[in-house]
XYZ file of C-alpha atoms in Angstrom:
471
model
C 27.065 -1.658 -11.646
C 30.335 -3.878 -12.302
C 30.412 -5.410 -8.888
C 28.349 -8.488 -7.674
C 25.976 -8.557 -4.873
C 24.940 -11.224 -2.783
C 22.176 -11.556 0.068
C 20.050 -13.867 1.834
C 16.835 -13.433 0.616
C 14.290 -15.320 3.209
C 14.048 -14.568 6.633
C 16.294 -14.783 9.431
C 13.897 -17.989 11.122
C 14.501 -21.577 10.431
C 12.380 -22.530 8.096
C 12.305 -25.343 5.662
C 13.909 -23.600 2.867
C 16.134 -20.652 2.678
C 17.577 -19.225 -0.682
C 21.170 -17.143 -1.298
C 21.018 -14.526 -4.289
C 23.557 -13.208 -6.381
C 23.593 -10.585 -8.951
C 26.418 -8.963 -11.486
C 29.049 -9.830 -13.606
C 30.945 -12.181 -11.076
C 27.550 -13.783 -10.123
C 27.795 -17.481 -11.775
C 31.689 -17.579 -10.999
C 31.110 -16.894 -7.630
C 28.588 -19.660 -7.238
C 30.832 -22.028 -8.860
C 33.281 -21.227 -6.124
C 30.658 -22.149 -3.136
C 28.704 -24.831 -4.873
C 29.774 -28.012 -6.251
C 26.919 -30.061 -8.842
C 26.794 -33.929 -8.078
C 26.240 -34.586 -11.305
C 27.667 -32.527 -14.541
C 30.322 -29.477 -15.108
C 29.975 -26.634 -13.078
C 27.032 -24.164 -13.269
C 29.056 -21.825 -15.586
C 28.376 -24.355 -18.258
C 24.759 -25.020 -17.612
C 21.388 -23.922 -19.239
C 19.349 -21.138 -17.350
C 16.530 -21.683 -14.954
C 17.542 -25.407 -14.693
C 17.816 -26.381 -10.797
C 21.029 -28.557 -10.575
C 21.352 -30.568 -7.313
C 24.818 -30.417 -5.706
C 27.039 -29.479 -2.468
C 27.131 -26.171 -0.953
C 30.775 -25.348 1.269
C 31.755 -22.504 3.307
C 35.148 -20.705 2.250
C 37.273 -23.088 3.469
C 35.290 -25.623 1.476
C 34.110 -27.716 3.969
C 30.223 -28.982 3.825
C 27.549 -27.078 4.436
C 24.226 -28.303 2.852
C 22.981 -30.335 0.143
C 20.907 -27.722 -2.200
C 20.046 -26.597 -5.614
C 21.014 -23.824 -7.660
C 20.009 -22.092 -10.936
C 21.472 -19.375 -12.590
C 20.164 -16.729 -15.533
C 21.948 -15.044 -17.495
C 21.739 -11.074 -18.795
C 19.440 -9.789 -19.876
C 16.880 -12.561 -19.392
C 16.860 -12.386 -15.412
C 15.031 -10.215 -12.597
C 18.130 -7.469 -12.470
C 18.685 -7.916 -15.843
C 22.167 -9.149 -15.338
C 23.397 -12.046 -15.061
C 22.260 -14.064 -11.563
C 22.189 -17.183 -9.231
C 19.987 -18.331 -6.760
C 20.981 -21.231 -4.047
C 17.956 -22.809 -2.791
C 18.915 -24.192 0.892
C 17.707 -25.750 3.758
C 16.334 -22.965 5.941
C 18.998 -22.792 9.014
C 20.208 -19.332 9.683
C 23.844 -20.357 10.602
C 23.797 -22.412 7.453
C 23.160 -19.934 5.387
C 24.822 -16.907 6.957
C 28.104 -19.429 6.471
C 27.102 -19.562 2.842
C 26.525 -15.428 2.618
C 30.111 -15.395 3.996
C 31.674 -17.947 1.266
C 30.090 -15.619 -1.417
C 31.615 -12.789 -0.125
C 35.017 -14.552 -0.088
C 34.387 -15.330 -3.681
C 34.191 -11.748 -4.847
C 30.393 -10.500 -4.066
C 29.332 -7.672 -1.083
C 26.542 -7.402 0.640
C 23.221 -6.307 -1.374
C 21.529 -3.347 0.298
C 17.739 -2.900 0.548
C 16.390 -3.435 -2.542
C 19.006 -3.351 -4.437
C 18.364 -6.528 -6.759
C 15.224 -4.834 -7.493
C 16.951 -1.296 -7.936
C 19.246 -3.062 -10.812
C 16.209 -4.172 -12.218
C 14.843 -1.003 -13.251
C 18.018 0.736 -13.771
C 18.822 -2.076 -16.249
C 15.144 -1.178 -17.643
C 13.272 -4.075 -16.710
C 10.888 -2.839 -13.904
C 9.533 0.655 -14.350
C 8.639 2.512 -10.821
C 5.068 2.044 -10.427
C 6.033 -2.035 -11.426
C 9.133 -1.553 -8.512
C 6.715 -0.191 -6.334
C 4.106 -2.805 -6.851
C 6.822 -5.471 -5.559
C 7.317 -3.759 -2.216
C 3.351 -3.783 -2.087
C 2.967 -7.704 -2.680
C 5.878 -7.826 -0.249
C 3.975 -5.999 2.425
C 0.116 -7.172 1.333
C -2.144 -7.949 4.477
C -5.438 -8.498 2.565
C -6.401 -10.061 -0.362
C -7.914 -7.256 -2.411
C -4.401 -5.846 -1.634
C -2.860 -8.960 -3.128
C -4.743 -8.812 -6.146
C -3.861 -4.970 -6.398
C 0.155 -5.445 -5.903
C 0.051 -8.539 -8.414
C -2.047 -6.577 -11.355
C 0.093 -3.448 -10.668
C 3.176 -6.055 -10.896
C 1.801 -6.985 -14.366
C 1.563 -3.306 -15.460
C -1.371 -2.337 -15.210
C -0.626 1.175 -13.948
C 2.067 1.424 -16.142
C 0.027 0.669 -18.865
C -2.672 2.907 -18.348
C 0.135 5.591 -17.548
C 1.652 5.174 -20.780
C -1.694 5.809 -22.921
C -2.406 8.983 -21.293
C 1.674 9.520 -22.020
C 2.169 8.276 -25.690
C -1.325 10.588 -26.644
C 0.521 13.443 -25.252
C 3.537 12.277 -27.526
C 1.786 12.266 -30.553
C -0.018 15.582 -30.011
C 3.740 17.299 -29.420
C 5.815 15.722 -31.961
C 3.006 16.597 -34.553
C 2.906 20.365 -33.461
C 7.020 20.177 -33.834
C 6.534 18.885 -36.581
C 4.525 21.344 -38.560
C 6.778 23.771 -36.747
C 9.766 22.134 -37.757
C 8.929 21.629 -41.411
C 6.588 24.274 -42.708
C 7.844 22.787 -46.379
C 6.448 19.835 -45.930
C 3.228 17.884 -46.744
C 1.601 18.035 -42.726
C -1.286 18.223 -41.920
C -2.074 21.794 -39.764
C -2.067 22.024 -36.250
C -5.590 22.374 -35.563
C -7.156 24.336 -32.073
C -9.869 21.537 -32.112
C -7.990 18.791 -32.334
C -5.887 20.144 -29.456
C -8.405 20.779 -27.168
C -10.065 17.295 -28.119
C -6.566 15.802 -26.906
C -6.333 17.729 -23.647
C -9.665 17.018 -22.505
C -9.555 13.330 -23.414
C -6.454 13.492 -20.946
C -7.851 15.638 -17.861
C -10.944 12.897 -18.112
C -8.191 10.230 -18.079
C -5.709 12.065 -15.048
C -9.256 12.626 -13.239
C -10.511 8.844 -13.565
C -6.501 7.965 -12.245
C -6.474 10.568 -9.393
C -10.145 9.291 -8.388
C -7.644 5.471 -7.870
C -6.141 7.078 -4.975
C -7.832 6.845 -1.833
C -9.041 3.315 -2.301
C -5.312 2.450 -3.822
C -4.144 3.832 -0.543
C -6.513 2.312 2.037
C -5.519 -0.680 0.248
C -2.448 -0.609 1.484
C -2.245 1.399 4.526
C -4.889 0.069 5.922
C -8.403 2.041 6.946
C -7.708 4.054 9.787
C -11.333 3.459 12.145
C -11.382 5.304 15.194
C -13.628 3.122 18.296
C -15.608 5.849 20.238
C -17.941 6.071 23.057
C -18.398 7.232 26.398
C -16.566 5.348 29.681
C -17.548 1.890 29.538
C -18.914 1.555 26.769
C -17.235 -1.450 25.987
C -14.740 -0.304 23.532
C -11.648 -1.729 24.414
C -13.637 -5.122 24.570
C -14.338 -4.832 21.073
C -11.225 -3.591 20.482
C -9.666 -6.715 22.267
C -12.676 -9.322 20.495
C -11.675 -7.912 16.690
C -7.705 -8.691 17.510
C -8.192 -12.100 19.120
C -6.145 -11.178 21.731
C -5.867 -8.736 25.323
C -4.272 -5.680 23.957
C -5.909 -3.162 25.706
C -6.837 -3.021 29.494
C -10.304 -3.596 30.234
C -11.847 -2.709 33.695
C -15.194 -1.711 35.438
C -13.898 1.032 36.318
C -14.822 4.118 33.773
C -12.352 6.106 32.365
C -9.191 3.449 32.271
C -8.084 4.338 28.584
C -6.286 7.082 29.056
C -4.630 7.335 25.554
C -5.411 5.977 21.756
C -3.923 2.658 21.344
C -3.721 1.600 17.456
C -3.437 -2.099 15.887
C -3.910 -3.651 12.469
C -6.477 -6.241 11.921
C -7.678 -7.362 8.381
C -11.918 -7.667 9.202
C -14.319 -8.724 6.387
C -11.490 -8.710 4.015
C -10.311 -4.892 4.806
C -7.407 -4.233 6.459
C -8.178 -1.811 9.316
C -5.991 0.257 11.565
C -7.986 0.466 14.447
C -7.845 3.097 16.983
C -9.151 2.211 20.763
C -10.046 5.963 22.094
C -10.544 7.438 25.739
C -13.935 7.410 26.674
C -15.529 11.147 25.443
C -16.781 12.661 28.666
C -16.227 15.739 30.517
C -12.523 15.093 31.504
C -11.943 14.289 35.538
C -8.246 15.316 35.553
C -5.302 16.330 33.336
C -4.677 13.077 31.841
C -8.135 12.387 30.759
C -8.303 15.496 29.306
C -5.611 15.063 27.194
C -7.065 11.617 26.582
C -10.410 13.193 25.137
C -8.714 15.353 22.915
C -6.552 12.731 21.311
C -9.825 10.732 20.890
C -11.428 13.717 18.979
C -8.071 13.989 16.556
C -9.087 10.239 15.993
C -12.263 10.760 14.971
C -11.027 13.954 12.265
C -8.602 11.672 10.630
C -10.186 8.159 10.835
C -12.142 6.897 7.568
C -14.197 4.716 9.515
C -15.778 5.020 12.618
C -17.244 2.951 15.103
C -19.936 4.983 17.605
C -19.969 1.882 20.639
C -23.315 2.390 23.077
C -23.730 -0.236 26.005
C -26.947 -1.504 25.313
C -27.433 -2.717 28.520
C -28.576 0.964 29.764
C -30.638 3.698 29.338
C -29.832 6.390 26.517
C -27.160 9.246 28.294
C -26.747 12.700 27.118
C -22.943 11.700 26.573
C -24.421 9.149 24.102
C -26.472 11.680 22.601
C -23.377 14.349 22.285
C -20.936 11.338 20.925
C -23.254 10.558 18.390
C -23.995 14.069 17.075
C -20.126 14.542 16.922
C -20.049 11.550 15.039
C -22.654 12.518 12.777
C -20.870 16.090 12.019
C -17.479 14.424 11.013
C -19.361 13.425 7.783
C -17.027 10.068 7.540
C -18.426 6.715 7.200
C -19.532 5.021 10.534
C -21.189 2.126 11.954
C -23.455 2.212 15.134
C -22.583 -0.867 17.653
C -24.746 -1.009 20.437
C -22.272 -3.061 22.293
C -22.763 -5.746 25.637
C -26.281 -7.103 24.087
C -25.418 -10.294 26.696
C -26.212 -8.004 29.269
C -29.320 -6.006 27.645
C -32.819 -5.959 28.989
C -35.972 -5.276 26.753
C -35.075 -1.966 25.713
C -32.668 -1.444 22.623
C -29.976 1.349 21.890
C -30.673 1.026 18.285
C -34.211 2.766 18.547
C -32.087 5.735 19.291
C -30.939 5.360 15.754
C -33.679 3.508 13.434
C -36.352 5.563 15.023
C -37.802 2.510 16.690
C -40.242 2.685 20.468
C -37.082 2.289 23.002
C -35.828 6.140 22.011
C -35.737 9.002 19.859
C -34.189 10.059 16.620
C -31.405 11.484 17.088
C -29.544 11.589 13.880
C -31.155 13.510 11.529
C -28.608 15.385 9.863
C -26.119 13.381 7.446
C -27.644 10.543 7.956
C -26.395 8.955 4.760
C -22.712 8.814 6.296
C -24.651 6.231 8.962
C -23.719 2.479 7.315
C -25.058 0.204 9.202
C -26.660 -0.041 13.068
C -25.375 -3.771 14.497
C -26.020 -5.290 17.935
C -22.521 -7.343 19.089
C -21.606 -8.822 22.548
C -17.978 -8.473 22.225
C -17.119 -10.637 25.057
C -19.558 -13.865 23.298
C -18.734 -13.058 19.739
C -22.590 -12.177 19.024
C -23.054 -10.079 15.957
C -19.310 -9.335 15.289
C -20.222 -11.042 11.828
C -23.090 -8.695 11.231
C -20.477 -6.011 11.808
C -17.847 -7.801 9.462
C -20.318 -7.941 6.787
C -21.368 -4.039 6.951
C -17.536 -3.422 6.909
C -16.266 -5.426 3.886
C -19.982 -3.747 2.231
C -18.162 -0.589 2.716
C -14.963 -1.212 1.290
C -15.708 -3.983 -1.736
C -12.890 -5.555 -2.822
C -13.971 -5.111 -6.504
C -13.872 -1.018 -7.419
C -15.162 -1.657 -10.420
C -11.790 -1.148 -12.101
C -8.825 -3.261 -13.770
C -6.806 -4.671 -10.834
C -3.260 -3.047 -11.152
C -4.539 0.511 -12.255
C -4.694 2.154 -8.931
C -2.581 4.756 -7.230
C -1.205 3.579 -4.512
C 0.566 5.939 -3.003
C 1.597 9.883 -2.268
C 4.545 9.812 -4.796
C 2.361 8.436 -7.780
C -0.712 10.739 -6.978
C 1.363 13.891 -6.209
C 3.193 13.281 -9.780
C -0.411 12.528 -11.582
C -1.848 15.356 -9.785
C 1.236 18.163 -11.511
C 0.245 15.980 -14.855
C -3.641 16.846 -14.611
C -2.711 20.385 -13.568
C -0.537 20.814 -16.388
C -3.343 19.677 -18.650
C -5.579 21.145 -17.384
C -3.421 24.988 -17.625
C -2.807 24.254 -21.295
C -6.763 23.808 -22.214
C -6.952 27.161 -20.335
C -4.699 28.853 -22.148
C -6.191 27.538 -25.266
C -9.743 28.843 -24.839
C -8.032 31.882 -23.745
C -6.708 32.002 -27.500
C -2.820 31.389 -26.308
C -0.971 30.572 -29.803
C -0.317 26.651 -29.731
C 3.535 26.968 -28.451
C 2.660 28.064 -25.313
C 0.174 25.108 -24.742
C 2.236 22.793 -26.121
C 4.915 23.852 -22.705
C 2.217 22.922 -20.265
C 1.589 19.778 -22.167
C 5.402 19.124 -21.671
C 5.293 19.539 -18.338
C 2.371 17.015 -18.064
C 4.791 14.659 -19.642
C 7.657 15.196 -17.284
C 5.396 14.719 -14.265
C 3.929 11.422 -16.190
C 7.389 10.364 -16.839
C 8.128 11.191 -12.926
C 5.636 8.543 -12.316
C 6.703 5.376 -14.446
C 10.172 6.611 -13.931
C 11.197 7.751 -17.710
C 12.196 10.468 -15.856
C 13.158 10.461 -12.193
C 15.678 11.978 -9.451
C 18.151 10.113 -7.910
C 16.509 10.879 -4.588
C 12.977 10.019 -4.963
C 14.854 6.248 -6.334
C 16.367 5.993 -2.762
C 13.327 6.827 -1.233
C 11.032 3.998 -2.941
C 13.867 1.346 -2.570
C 13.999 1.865 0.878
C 11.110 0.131 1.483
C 12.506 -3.014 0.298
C 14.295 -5.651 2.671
C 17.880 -7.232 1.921
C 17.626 -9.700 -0.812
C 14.983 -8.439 -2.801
């Protein structure tokens, strides 16, 4: 890394600021060529983090902006190296001139993520810290806010590194008494060793157990809108957006396909999934429409079972809500268009009450809460954003920071349990300490695969893909 980079590092919109960043060895020289202090020598000569107000020109040194710039210098910056920041006014032309005068003054163009990259090759991110930037980056919710920042701190990394540093101690003491059988050490003893693994499966299986709510976090909970024709789905579907997205008509049947948004409701970010009515299919395309609205339902972790309200109990309610009920997932019962109901209530068919039978007597504890909305008034849609944020709390219980949040992390914590896990077998199975000591080795390298002691080239690309130019 002996070249400088250089990027804009806001986004392409006016806006009332707009910074220019610059990392390497050439990264303060560079900025002295582009930017000009009103006051003072040039930036080369000036204390870190100090904002210095002065003249920015393009490479043939005519005006650009007024701004302010600060530099740090290696290794006390983000990358580690030495760096410069030019804090603009937020015009696009302005500042692509001033990308273009950096480049003329020795820098290239940063790729994705690539400040960040030197960071952690320069050792002062490790990869679940890395990670946790593109999280705060991409955040939609609070909770997920509050996740990215704590994981930012190290809290992962932290509670990575204890399970790590135990397995340390328990090697190097076994090579040790291996090593030196002349010495004063204390034996390696069977108990001690199975004490130590099974203090770190507990620990792998409290991590591993992060996962899906680390994930949900940031993917979003995938919540799958079913119901027969006219049920008033897509309403709903339209009312939690705050805006038309899908058609609505009288006429049954006129989602013909899923149609997926995100929407952050009760403080969860959802992915929700408007579904073809579930019906015997009229033609081809319906057909085709039902079955993609049964996939929905398999991989959704929340689902809403919509019933208009406003009519009598069908067998095609019955049959959607006994297909609910045998997914096993979490769901909510909405007995939609209550505008438009008479006396009678859909919920009886579901709290046992005088308008209609019980229906759902089998896993009945996946049933979260039975609501009564008029999507097209707003009634009841904050009943249903309370039962929703019940489901998914935004405190686990936990440290914020310590959660998996994603397949690379909980595939590599996963081979580290397993690996555990195999060496307290082969222990009670009276396997001489060597051989255990290799799977606990193994847990290490897949530990180290996670904070990024030890990492391929290739999973690196993948993570800092995620990133965008300038960060």
């Amino acid at each position: 890394m002996t070249d400088t980079i250089a990027a804009i590092a806001t986004p392409p919109v006016p806006a009332a600021i707009g910074i220019l960043r610059l990392s390497g060895p050439g990264a303060i020289a560079a900025a002295d060529r582009v930017f000009t202090p009103f006051r003072g020598g040039p930036m080369c000569r000036r204390a870190d983090r100090t904002l210095v107000y002065g003249a920015l020109h393009d490479r043939d040194g005519r005006l650009i902006d007024h701004c302010l710039c600060t530099v740090s210098r290696a290794p006390h910056s983000y990358t580690g190296e030495d760096t410069a920041e030019l804090q603009c006014h937020g015009s696009p032309a302005a500042l692509a001139l001033g990308l273009e005068a950096l480049f003329a003054a020795g820098a290239r163009q940063a790729l994705p993520g690539e400040f960040t990259k030197r960071a952690f090759l320069n050792g002062r991110l490790d990869l679940t810290r890395t990670e946790a930037a593109a999280d705060l980056i991409h955040a939609e919710t609070p909770a997920a806010v509050y996740q990215a920042a704590g994981q930012l701190g190290g809290a992962l990394e932290r509670a990575v590194d204890g399970i790590y540093d135990a397995l340390t101690d328990l090697c190097a003491h076994f090579h040790a008494v291996l090593d030196y059988p002349d010495e004063d050490i204390q034996p390696f003893e069977v108990q001690e060793l199975a004490a130590a693994l099974s203090g770190a499966a507990d620990k792998l299986d409290a991590l591993a157990a992060t996962y899906r709510r680390g994930r949900l976090l940031n993917e979003g909970v995938p919540c799958a809108i079913v119901g027969r024709p006219n049920a008033g789905k897509s309403t709903l579907f339209n009312a939690l957006l705050g805006y038309e997205r899908a058609i609505v008509t009288p006429i049954p049947g006129t989602t013909r396909d899923t149609v997926e948004e995100r929407v952050n409701f009760g403080g969860v970010l959802l992915r929700l999934i408007d579904t073809a009515g579930l019906r015997e299919a009229q033609d081809e395309a319906e057909r085709l429409g039902v079955e993609r609205s049964r996939e929905a339902i398999e991989r959704a972790e929340l689902i809403f079972a919509v019933v208009d309200s406003s009519a009598r109990i069908t067998q095609e309610d019955t049959e959607l809500l006994r297909t609910v009920c045998a997914a096993g997932k979490p769901w909510i019962f909405i007995a939609s268009k209550k505008d438009l109901a008479q006396n009678h209530s859909a919920v009886g068919c579901v709290t046992g009450g005088d308008s209609g039978p019980v229906l759902l007597t089998e896993k009945r504890s996946a049933l979260a809460a039975s609501v009564e909305i008029s999507a097209k008034t707003g009634q009841g849609l904050d009943r249903l954003e309370q039962a929703v944020a019940a489901l998914f709390p935004q405190d686990a219980g936990g440290q914020a920071g310590a959660m998996l949040t994603n397949a690379r992390q909980a595939e590599a914590a996963g081979r580290a349990r397993e690996a555990v896990c195999r060496g307290a077998a082969a222990l009670e199975a009276g396997m001489p300490p060597d051989a255990v000591v290799a799977d606990v080795e193994e847990a290490m390298t897949a530990l180290g695969e996670l904070t990024g002691r030890t990492v391929r080239e290739d999973v690196t690309a993948r993570i800092f893909e995620r990133f965008c130019v300038g960060k």
